Amino acid sequence: MKKYQYQIIRYLHDRVTGEFINVGVIVYSPEYQHLNCKIITKYGRITSFFPGADGRVILKTLRQFEREITKAKQLFSELLPFPEDLVELTQKILPDDDSSLILTEVKKGIDLDFNKTLADLYRLLVTKWQSDDDESATSDADVWKKKYKKYFDEYGITAKLTNHEVETKYDSFQFDKAWKNEIWHCYLPVSFDLQNVENIRSKVYKWAGKLAELATSSESIDLTLLTSVPRRHLELNSFIQEKLTLKSAEINVRLVSETEAESFARRLIREMDEHNE
């Protein structure tokens, strides 16, 4: 059996709450001069959990990290001896600073085939609860573009919306679809149309946490989640509604499904017109 070291690459969405998602793995063996990594190939995995994340930028950074690992492998195999500890390599490529990408502490194991090790660790630590279909499932952005935007455009709502930032106790939230009468009304597309039940549940729990943080804001907020429901798991609809529907003095949260998109748009434009009279 051969000894190896490995680190997990994580996207850290919020340093205050510690919310993260695993996005890659590095496997290293100085004795056998082996260094390799495997990262996610689509940013849908990130944005399905953290809708506010800039998936394209994160994926671009990950690909740069992957290229640097390849360069390091060539450099040490041709010119320099391999260092004993993996962290000596990775901390130069991805320093422990305020970056949203972080590395875990080095862990160790034994195996016969390092390529198989990498594949197994990636499957276990990164994609265990995610089918391949989930990475290309309907994204939050797709929900807006394909399910709701045409009705908001048709009824003249989109042009009336603006950006609004909500400051909370530990964080801030940006909304790019909002308007105000007595309070701010914000609209956010969220897809729950994923293949895997565990992914749907995880996303619901993460959103429940976000809504709890939003409720700490000093301003009252009316938030509508423009959702795409899980077509393959309709039994989860009541779970989603129960966990994410809120009504309190601080925040009012309602969910709209794509089947209600046009009727909701009609009601909304009437409300906006009445406010302007």
Coordinates of C-alpha atoms in Angstrom, one line a residue, residues 92-185:
K92 CA 1.8 29.1 -2.3
I93 CA -1.0 28.6 -4.8
L94 CA -3.9 29.4 -2.6
P95 CA -2.8 31.4 0.5
D96 CA -4.9 31.5 3.6
D97 CA -6.3 35.0 3.1
D98 CA -9.8 36.4 2.6
S99 CA -10.4 34.4 -0.5
S100 CA -13.7 32.6 -0.9
L101 CA -11.8 29.5 -1.9
I102 CA -10.1 27.7 1.1
L103 CA -8.2 24.5 1.7
T104 CA -8.8 22.1 4.6
E105 CA -6.0 20.8 6.8
V106 CA -4.0 18.0 5.2
K107 CA -5.3 14.4 5.8
K108 CA -3.6 11.1 5.1
G109 CA -4.4 7.7 3.8
I110 CA -3.1 4.6 2.0
D111 CA -4.1 3.1 -1.3
L112 CA -2.7 1.2 -4.3
D113 CA -3.9 3.5 -7.1
F114 CA -3.7 7.3 -6.7
N115 CA -5.9 8.0 -9.7
K116 CA -8.6 5.8 -8.2
T117 CA -8.0 7.5 -4.8
L118 CA -8.7 10.9 -6.4
A119 CA -11.8 9.6 -8.1
D120 CA -13.1 8.0 -4.9
L121 CA -12.4 11.0 -2.7
Y122 CA -14.1 13.4 -5.3
R123 CA -17.2 11.2 -5.4
L124 CA -17.3 10.8 -1.6
L125 CA -16.5 14.4 -0.6
V126 CA -17.8 16.5 -3.6
T127 CA -20.6 14.7 -5.4
K128 CA -21.9 12.0 -3.0
W129 CA -25.4 13.6 -2.8
Q130 CA -25.4 15.0 -6.3
S131 CA -26.2 13.2 -9.5
D132 CA -24.6 14.3 -12.8
D133 CA -28.0 15.6 -13.8
D134 CA -28.1 18.0 -10.8
E135 CA -25.1 19.9 -12.0
S136 CA -27.0 20.8 -15.2
A137 CA -30.4 21.1 -13.5
T138 CA -32.5 24.2 -13.8
S139 CA -30.5 27.0 -12.2
D140 CA -32.0 30.0 -10.3
A141 CA -31.1 32.2 -13.3
D142 CA -32.9 29.8 -15.7
V143 CA -36.0 30.0 -13.5
W144 CA -36.2 33.7 -14.0
K145 CA -35.4 33.7 -17.7
K146 CA -37.6 30.7 -18.6
K147 CA -40.5 30.9 -16.2
Y148 CA -41.1 34.4 -14.9
K149 CA -39.3 37.1 -17.0
K150 CA -41.7 37.0 -20.0
Y151 CA -44.7 37.8 -17.7
F152 CA -42.9 40.5 -15.8
D153 CA -41.9 42.0 -19.2
E154 CA -45.3 41.6 -20.7
Y155 CA -47.1 43.4 -17.8
G156 CA -44.4 46.1 -17.6
I157 CA -43.1 45.1 -14.2
T158 CA -39.5 44.5 -15.0
A159 CA -38.9 48.2 -15.9
K160 CA -40.3 49.3 -12.6
L161 CA -37.9 47.1 -10.5
T162 CA -34.7 48.3 -9.0
N163 CA -31.8 47.1 -6.8
H164 CA -32.1 47.0 -3.0
E165 CA -29.6 45.9 -0.3
V166 CA -30.8 44.6 3.0
E167 CA -28.5 44.9 6.0
T168 CA -28.9 42.2 8.6
K169 CA -27.2 41.5 11.9
Y170 CA -24.3 39.5 10.4
D171 CA -24.6 40.0 6.7
S172 CA -26.1 41.9 3.8
F173 CA -28.3 40.7 1.0
Q174 CA -28.5 42.1 -2.6
F175 CA -31.8 42.0 -4.5
D176 CA -31.9 43.1 -8.1
K177 CA -35.7 42.9 -8.4
A178 CA -37.3 45.2 -5.9
W179 CA -39.7 48.1 -5.5
K180 CA -41.0 50.1 -2.5
N181 CA -44.3 51.5 -1.3
E182 CA -44.5 51.5 2.5
I183 CA -41.9 48.8 2.7
W184 CA -39.5 47.1 0.2
H185 CA -40.9 44.2 -1.9

